[in-house]
Short mmCIF file of C-alpha atoms in Angstrom, two decimals:
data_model
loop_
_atom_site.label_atom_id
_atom_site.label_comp_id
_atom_site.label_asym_id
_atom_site.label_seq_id
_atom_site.Cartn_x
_atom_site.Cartn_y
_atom_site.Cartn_z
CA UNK A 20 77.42 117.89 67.94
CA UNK A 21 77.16 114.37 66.58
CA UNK A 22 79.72 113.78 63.93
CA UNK A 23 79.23 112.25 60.52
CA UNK A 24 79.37 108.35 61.59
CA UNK A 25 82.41 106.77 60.92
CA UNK A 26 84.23 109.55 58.43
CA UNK A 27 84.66 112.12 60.43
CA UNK A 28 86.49 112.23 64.22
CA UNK A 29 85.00 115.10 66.72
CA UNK A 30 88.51 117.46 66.63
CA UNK A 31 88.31 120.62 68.91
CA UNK A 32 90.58 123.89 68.17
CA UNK A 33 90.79 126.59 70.15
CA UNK A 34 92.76 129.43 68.44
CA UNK A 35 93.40 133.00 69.36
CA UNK A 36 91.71 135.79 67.97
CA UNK A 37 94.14 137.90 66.55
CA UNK A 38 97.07 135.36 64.72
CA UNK A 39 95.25 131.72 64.30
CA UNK A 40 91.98 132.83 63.84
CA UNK A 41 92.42 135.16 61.16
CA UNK A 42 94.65 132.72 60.00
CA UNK A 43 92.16 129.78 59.71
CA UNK A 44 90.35 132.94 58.05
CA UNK A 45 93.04 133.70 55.39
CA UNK A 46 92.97 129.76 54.85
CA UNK A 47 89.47 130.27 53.85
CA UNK A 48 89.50 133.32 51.77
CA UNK A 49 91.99 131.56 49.89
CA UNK A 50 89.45 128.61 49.32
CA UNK A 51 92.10 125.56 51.21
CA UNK A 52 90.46 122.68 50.85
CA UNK A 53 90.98 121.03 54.47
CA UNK A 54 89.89 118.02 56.72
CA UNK A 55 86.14 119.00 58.24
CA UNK A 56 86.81 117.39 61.36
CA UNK A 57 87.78 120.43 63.43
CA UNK A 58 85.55 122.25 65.15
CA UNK A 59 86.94 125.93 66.21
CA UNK A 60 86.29 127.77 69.50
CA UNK A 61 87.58 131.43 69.39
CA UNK A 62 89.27 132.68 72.43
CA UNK A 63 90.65 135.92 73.01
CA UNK A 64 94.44 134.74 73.37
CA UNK A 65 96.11 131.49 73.94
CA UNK A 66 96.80 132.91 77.31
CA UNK A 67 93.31 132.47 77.61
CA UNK A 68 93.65 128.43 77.50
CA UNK A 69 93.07 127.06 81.04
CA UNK A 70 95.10 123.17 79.97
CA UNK A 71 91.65 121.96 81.67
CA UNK A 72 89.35 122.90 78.93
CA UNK A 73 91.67 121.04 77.10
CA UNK A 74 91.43 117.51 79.34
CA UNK A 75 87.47 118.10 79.94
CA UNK A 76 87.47 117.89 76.23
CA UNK A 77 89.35 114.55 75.84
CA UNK A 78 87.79 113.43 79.30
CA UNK A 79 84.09 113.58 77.44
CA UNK A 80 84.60 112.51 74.39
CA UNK A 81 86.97 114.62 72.02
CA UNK A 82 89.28 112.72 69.64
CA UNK A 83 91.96 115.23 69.57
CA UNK A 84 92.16 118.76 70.82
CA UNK A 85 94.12 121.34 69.23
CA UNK A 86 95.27 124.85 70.23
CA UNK A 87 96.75 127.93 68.47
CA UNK A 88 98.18 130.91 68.67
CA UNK A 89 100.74 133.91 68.01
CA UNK A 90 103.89 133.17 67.00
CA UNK A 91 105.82 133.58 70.21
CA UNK A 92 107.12 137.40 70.75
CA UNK A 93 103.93 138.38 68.27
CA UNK A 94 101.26 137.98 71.12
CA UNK A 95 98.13 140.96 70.84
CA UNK A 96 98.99 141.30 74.43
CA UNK A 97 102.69 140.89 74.74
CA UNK A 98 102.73 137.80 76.73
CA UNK A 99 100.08 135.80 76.75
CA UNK A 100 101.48 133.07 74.95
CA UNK A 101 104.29 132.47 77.00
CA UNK A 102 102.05 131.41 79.57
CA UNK A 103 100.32 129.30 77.32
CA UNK A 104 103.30 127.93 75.92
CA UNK A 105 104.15 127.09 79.62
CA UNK A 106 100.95 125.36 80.73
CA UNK A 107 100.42 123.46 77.20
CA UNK A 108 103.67 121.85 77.64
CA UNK A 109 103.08 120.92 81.47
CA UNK A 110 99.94 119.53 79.97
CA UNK A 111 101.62 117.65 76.89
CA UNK A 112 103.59 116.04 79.33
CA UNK A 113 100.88 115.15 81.98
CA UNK A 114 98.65 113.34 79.92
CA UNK A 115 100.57 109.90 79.63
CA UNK A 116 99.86 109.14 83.33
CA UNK A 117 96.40 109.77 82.79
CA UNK A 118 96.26 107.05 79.99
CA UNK A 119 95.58 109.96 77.45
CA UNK A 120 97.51 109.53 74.09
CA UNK A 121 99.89 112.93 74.22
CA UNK A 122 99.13 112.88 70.38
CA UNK A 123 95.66 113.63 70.49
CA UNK A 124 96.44 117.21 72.13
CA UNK A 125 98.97 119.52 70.35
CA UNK A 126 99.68 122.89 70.16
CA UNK A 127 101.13 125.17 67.67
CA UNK A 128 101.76 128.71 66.29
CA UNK A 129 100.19 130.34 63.53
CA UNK A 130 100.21 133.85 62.54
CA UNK A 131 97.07 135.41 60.79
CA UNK A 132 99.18 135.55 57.30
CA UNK A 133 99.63 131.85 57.23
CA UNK A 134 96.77 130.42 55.58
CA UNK A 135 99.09 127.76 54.04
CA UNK A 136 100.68 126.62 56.90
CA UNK A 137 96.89 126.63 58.89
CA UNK A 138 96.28 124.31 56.07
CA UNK A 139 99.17 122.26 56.59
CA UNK A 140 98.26 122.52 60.65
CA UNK A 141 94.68 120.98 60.21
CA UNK A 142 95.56 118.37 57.62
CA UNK A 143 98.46 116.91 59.67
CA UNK A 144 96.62 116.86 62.97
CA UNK A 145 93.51 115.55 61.38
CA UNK A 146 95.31 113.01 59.89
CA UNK A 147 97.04 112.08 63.10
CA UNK A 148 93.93 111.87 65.08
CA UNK A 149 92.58 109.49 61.64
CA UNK A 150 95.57 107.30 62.65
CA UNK A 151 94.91 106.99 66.25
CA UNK A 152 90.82 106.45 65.70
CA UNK A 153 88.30 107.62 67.94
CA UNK A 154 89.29 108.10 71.55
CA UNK A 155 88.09 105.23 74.34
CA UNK A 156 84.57 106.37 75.80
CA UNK A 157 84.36 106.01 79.33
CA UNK A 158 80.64 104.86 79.76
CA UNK A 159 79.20 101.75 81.99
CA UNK A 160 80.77 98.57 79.39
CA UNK A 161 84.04 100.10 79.58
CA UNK A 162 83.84 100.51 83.46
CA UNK A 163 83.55 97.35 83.88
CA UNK A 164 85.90 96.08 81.56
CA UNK A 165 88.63 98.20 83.45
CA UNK A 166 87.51 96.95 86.82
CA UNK A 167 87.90 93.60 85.61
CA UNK A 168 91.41 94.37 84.33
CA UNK A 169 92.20 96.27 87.93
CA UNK A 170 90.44 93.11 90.04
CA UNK A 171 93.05 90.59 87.77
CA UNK A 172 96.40 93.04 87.78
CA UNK A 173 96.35 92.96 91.29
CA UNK B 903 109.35 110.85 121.47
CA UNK B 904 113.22 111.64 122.40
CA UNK B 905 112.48 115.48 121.67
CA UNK B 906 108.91 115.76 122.93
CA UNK B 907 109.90 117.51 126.69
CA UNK B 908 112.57 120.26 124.95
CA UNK B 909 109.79 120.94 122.44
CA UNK B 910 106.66 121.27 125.35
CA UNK B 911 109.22 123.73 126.98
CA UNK B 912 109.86 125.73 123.98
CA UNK B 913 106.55 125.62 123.01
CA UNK B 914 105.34 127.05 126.74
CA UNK B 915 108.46 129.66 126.72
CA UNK B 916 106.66 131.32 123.51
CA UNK B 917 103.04 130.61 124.49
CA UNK B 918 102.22 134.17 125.43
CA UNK B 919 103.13 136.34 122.52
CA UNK B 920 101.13 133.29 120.45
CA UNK B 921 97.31 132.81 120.39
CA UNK B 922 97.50 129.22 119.92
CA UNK B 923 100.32 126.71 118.75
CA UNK B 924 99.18 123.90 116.63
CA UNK B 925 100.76 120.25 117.69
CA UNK B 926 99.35 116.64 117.66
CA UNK B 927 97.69 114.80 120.97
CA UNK B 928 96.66 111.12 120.86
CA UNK B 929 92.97 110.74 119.39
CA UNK B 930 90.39 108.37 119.80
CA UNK B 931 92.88 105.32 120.53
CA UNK B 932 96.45 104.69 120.86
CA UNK B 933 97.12 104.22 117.12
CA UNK B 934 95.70 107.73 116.02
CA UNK B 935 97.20 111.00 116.52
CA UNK B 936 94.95 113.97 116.36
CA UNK B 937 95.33 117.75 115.83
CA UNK B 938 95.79 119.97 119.04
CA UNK B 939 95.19 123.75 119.06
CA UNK B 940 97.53 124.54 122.46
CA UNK B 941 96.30 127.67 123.94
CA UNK B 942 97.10 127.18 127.43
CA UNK B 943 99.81 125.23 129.13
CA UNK B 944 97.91 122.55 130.12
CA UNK B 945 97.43 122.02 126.62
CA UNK B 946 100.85 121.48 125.61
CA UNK B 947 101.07 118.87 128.10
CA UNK B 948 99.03 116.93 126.36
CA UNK B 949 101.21 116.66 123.08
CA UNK B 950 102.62 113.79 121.65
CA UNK B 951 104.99 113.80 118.81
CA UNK B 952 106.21 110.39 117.47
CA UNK B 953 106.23 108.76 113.95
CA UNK B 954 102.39 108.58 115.06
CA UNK B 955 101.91 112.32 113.61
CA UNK B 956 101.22 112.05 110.56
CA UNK B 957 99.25 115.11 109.56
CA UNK B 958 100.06 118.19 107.70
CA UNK B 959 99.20 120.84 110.34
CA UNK B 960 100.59 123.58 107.82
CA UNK B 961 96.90 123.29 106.63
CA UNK B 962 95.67 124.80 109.20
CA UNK B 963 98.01 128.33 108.91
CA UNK B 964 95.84 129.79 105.83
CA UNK B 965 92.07 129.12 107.83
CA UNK B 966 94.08 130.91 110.96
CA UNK B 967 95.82 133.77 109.12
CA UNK B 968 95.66 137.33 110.93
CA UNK B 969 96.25 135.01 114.50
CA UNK B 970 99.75 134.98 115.93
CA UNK B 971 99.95 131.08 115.36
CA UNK B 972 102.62 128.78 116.29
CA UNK B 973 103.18 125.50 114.29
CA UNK B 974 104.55 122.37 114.73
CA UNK B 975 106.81 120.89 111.32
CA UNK B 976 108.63 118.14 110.11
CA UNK B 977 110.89 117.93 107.32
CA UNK B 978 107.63 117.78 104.31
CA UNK B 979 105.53 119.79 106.40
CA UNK B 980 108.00 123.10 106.14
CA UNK B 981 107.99 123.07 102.56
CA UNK B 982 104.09 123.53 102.53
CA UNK B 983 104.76 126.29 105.23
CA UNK B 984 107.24 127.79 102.91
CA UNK B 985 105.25 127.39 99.66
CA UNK B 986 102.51 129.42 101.73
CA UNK B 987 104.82 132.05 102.13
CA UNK B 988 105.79 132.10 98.95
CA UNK B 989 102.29 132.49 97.58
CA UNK B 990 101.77 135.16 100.43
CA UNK B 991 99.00 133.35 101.93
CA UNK B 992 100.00 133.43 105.55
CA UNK B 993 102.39 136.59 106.88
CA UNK B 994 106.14 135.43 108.12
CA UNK B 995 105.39 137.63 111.05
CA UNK B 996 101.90 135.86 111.91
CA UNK B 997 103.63 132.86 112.66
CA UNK B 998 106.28 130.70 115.04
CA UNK B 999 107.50 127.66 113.06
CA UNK B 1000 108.59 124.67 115.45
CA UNK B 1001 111.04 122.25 113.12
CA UNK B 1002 112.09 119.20 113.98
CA UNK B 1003 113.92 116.27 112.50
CA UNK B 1004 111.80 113.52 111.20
CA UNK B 1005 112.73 109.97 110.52
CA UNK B 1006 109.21 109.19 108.73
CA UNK B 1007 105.70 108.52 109.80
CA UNK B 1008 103.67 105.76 109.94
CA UNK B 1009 101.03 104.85 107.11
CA UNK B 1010 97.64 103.89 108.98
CA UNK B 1011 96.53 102.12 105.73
CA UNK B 1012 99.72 100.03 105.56
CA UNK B 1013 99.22 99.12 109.26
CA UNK B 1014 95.28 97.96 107.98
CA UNK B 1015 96.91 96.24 105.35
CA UNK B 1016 98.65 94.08 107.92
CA UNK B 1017 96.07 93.73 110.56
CA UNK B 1018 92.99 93.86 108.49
CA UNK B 1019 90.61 95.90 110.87
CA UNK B 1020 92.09 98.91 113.27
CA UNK B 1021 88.68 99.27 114.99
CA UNK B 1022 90.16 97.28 118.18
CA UNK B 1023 93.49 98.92 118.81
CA UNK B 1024 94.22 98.10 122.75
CA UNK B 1025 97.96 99.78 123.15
CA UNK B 1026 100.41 101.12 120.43
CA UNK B 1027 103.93 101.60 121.38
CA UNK B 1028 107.14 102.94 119.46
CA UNK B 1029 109.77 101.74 120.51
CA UNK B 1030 113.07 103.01 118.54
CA UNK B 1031 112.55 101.49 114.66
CA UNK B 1032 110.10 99.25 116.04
CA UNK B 1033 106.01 99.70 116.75
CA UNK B 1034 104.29 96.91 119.19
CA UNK B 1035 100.13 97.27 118.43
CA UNK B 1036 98.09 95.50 120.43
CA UNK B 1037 94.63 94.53 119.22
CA UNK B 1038 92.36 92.25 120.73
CA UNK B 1039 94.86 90.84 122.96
CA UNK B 1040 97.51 90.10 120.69
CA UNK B 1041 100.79 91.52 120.01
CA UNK B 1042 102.03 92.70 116.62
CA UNK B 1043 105.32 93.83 116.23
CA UNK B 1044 105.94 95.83 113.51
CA UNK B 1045 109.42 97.41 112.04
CA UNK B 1046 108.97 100.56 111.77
CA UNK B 1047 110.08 101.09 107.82
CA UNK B 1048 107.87 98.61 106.76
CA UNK B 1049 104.89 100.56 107.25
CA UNK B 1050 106.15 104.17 107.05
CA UNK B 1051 104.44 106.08 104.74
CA UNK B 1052 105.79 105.94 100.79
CA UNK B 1053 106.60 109.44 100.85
CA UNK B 1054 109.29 108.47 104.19
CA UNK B 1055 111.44 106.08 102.10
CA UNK B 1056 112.29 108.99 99.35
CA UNK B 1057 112.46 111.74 101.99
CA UNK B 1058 115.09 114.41 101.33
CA UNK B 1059 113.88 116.87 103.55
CA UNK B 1060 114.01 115.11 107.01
CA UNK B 1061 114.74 118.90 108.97
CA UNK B 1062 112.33 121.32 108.45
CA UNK B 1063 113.71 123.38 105.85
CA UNK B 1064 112.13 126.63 107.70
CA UNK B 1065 111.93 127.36 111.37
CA UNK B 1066 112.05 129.90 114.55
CA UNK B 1067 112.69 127.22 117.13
CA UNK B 1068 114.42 124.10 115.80
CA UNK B 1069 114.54 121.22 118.17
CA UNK B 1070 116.68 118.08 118.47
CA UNK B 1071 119.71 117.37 115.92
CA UNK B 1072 119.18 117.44 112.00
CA UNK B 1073 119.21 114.39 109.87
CA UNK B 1074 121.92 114.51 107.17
CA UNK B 1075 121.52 111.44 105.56
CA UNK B 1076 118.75 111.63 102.72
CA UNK B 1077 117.40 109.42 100.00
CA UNK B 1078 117.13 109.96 96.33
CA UNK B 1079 114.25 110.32 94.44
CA UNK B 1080 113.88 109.74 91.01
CA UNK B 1081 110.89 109.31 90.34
CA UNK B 1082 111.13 105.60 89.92
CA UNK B 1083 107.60 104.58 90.93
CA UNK B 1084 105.46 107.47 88.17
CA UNK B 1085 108.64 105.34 85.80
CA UNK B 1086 106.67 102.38 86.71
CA UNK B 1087 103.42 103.34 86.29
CA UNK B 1088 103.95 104.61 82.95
CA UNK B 1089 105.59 101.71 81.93
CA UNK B 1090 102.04 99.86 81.38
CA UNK B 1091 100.46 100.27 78.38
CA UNK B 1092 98.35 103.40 77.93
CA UNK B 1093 94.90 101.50 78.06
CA UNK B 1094 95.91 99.71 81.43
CA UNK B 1095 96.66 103.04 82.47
CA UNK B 1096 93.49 104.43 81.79
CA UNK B 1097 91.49 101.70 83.00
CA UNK B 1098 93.75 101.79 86.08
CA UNK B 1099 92.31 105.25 86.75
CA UNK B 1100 88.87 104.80 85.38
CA UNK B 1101 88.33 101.43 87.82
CA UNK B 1102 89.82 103.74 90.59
CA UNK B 1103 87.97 106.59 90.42
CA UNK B 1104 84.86 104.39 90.14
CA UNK B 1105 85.24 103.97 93.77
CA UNK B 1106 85.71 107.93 94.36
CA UNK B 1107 82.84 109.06 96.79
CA UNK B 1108 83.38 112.77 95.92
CA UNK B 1109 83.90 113.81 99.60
CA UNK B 1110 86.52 116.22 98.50
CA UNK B 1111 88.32 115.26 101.80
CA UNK B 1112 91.45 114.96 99.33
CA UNK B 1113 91.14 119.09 99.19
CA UNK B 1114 90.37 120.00 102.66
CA UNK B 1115 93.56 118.37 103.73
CA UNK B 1116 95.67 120.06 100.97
CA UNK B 1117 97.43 122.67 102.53
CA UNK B 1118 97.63 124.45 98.86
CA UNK B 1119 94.13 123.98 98.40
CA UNK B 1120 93.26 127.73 99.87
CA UNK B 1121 90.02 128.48 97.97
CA UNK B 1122 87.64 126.54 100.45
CA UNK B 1123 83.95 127.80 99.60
CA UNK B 1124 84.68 129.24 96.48
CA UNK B 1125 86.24 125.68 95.01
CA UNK B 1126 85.48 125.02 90.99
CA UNK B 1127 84.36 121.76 92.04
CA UNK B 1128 81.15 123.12 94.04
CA UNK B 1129 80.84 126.41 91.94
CA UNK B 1130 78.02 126.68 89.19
CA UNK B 1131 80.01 129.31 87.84
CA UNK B 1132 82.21 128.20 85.97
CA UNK B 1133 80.33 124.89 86.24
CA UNK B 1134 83.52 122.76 85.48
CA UNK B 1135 82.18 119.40 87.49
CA UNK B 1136 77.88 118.80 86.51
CA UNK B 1137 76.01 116.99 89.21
CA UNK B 1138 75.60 113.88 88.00
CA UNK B 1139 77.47 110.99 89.54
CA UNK B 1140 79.84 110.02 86.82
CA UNK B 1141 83.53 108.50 86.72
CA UNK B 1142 84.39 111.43 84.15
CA UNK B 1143 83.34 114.18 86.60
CA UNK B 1144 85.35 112.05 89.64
CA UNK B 1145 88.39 111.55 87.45
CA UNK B 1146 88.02 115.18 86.29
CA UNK B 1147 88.12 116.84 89.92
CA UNK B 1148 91.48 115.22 89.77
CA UNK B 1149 92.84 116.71 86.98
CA UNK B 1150 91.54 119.93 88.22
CA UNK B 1151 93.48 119.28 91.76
CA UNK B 1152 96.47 118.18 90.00
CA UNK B 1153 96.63 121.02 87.53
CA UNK B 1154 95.83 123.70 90.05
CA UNK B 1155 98.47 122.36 91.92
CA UNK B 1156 101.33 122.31 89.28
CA UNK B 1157 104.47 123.97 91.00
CA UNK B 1158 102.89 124.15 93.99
CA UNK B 1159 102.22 120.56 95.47
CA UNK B 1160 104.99 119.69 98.05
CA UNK B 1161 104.20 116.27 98.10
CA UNK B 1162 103.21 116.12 101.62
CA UNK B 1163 100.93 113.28 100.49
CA UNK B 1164 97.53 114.24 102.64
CA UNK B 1165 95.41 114.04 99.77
CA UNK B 1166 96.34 110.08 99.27
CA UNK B 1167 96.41 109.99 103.31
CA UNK B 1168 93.03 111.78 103.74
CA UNK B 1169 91.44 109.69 101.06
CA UNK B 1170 88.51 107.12 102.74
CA UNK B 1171 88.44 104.79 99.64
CA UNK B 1172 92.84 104.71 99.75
CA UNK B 1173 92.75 106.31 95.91
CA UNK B 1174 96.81 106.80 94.65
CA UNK B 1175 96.53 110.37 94.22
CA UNK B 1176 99.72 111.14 94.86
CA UNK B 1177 100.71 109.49 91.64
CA UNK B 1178 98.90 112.38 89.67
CA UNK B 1179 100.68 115.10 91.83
CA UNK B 1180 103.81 113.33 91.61
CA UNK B 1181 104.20 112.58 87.93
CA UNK B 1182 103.06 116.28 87.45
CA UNK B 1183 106.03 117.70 89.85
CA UNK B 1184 108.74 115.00 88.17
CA UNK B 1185 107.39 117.43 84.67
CA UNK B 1186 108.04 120.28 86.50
CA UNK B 1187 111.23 119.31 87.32
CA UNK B 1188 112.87 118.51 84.29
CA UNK B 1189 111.20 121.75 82.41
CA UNK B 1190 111.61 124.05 84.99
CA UNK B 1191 114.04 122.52 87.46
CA UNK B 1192 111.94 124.05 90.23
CA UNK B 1193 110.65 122.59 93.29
CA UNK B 1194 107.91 123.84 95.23
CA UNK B 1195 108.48 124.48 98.77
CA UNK B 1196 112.22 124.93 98.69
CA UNK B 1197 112.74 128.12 98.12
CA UNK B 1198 110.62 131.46 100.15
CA UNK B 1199 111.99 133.85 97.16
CA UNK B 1200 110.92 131.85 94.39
CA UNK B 1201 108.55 131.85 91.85
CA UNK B 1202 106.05 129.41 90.94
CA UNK B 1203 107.06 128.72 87.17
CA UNK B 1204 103.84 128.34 85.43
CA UNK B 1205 103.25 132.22 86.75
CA UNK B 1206 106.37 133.69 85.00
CA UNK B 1207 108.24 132.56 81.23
CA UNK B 1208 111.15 132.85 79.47
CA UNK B 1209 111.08 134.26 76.13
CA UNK B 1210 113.61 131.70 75.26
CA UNK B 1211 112.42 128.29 76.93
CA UNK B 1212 115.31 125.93 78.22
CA UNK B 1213 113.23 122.94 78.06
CA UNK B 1214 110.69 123.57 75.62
CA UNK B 1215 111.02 122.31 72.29
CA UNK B 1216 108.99 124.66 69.62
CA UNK B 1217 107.03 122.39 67.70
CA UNK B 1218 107.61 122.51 64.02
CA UNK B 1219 104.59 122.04 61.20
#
């Protein structure tokens, strides 16, 4: 999934099935123009979001990972995002010691009525993740680099 | 050492009804302690206990679960006994907890810090606050807090929290922790920090001893890290599938990990791991203000909600 060179940023969502799905749905019915940067994987509830798809996506290469659901108290199965809501936040907050940028992972609500404020969602994350550029690969030059930068901190 | 001869009694007083009582001997030299699986009474008498014991033998209790097993304990060691418990992973009624009060173990990579090589340990002896090593025919005094392991200087759990037979007199004095060092580390800037962990884990040689001396780390053979489905971690020998396993550990440990440390003791290569496991618990903290291992009764937060979050700010678009 190579991404258009130097417009677009590789952005991964994963929504819900029954609210931000159908909302990124509505958002197309309606004919939204939005930011093609996002690519969507549908899961069956935000429940469903183990936070480490989320960090294997930023650990190989992911500029920004994003992940929906039901408002809370409107999950398909009752609960599920309260979990979520639970982990995802754990998560948000574990990233900085990893030397992740917490702003390249969010997570939101978005009910499968609001095609305007999916919209809104995609553009402002996108946009975000446009600020921050693409995300640091880890590959052999940038090894090095770091143990270079370990070998001289200590 | 002061308690050793009260605890060998105990320990032989409640032998029978036990198949084996778990406990520390000396190992290979003077300087290492080793687990001991006491199953008759000349067994026992060969247990030390000293600020030489410096593993986790709660690890043991899931492996040995459906035995009648005893277990020794300090202070950190209980709460992994009572985050077991908690989880339901060993039965309250399968086991004899030993407690005792702790005033901190040693750090065997502090003490190679200091002497360069431990391959020629001669004599080690604690005396008080101080240990005397001798290696190669010389003498080096040590003072006892100055190599005690990190977790030792924050310690606020010195008596075992949880215990049958508790031996010796509790420790009331106890240190705050704040947190001060994850503080630190996230006070560099984010790229140090992730070429801090990238030029670590470049060093990782994927032994996965950090799990098998987890005590929370239960699964054993059916670990994500080995298992091809879900294939999480791919073959290949790369820093993002090292660095990843970490993640993994650290996020299947959230609200569990009692900080006993073991993974960063266990650790051939001397990786911080602790730091992950650490800066994850200070989140838990201040979301959730849980702690793992406290509390028998409790449950782990990330397993339950509130419909209303304290802590958790609903993000606005």
């Amino acid at each position: 999934m190579s991404a258009d060179s130097g417009k677009e940023l590789r952005i991964v969502g994963f929504l819900c099935n029954w609210c931000s799905y159908g909302g990124a749905d509505t958002a197309g019915v309606g004919r939204f123009q939005q930011p093609t940067d996002l690519r969507i994987i549908r899961v069956p509830c935000s429940g469903r979001v183990d936070p480490l798809f989320v960090l294997k996506s930023l650990v190989n290469g992911a500029d920004g990972v994003l992940v929906s659901g039901c408002h809370p108290r409107d999950c398909h199965y009752s609960e599920g995002n309260y979990y979520a809501r639970r982990r995802l936040e754990v998560l948000k907050r574990f990233l900085p010691v990893l030397g992740i940028d917490t702003r390249r992972f969010e997570y939101t609500w978005v009910s499968a009525s609001e095609g305007q404020k999916w919209k809104t969602v995609v553009e402002k994350f996108t946009e975000g993740i446009h600020e921050l550029g693409p995300a640091p690969v880890i590959d052999a030059t940038m090894i090095a680099k770091a143990q270079i930068l370990a070998a001289t901190a200590l | 050492m002061q308690y050793l001869n009260e605890l060998k009694e105990k320990i032989k007083e409640n032998l029978p009804e036990l198949d084996m009582v778990v406990g520390w001997e000396q190992g290979f030299d003077s300087l290492r302690a080793s687990p001991l699986f006491m199953r008759t009474e000349d067994d026992v008498d060969k247990m030390i206990w000293g600020p030489l014991c410096v593993h986790n033998l709660a690890t043991y209790l899931p492996s040995l679960k459906g035995k009648k097993v005893g277990v020794v304990v300090k202070g950190c060691d209980s709460r992994s006994v009572i985050q077991l418990l908690q989880e339901k992973l060993i039965k309250r009624d399968d086991i004899m907890v030993f407690g005792l009060p702790c005033t901190g173990v040693v750090s065997l990579r502090k003490i190679q810090d200091n002497l360069g090589s431990l391959d020629y340990i001669e004599s080690t002896e604690v005396d008080g606050d101080s240990l005397n090593i001798t290696v190669d025919g010389t003498n080096h005094a040590f003072k006892l807090e100055d190599v005690a392991a990190n977790k030792c200087s924050r310690c606020q759990y010195h008596n075992a929290l949880l215990s049958d037979v508790f031996i010796g007199d509790p420790i009331t004095e106890e240190a705050e922790d704040e947190y001060t060092d994850v503080d630190e580390f996230e006070d560099m800037s984010l790229e140090d920090r992730m070429a801090f962990w990238v030029s670590n884990m470049s060093r990782c040689v994927s032994c996965y001893a950090c799990r098998n001396a987890c005590p929370m780390c239960v699964c054993r053979d059916h670990c994500v890290a080995q298992s091809r489905d879900p294939h999480w971690i791919t073959q290949e020998d790369t820093v993002q599938n090292k660095w990843f396993f970490q993640m993994i550990h650290s996020m299947h440990l959230a609200g569990r990990c009692t900080e006993c440390g073991e993974c960063e003791r266990a650790c051939p290569v001397g990786l911080p791991l602790l730091l992950l496991k650490r800066k994850m618990n200070k989140e838990i903290k201040e979301l959730f203000a849980y702690k793992a291992g406290t509390l028998i009764d409790a449950k782990t937060p990330l397993l339950s909600f509130k419909v209303e979050e304290d802590n958790i700010n609903e993000r606005g678009w």
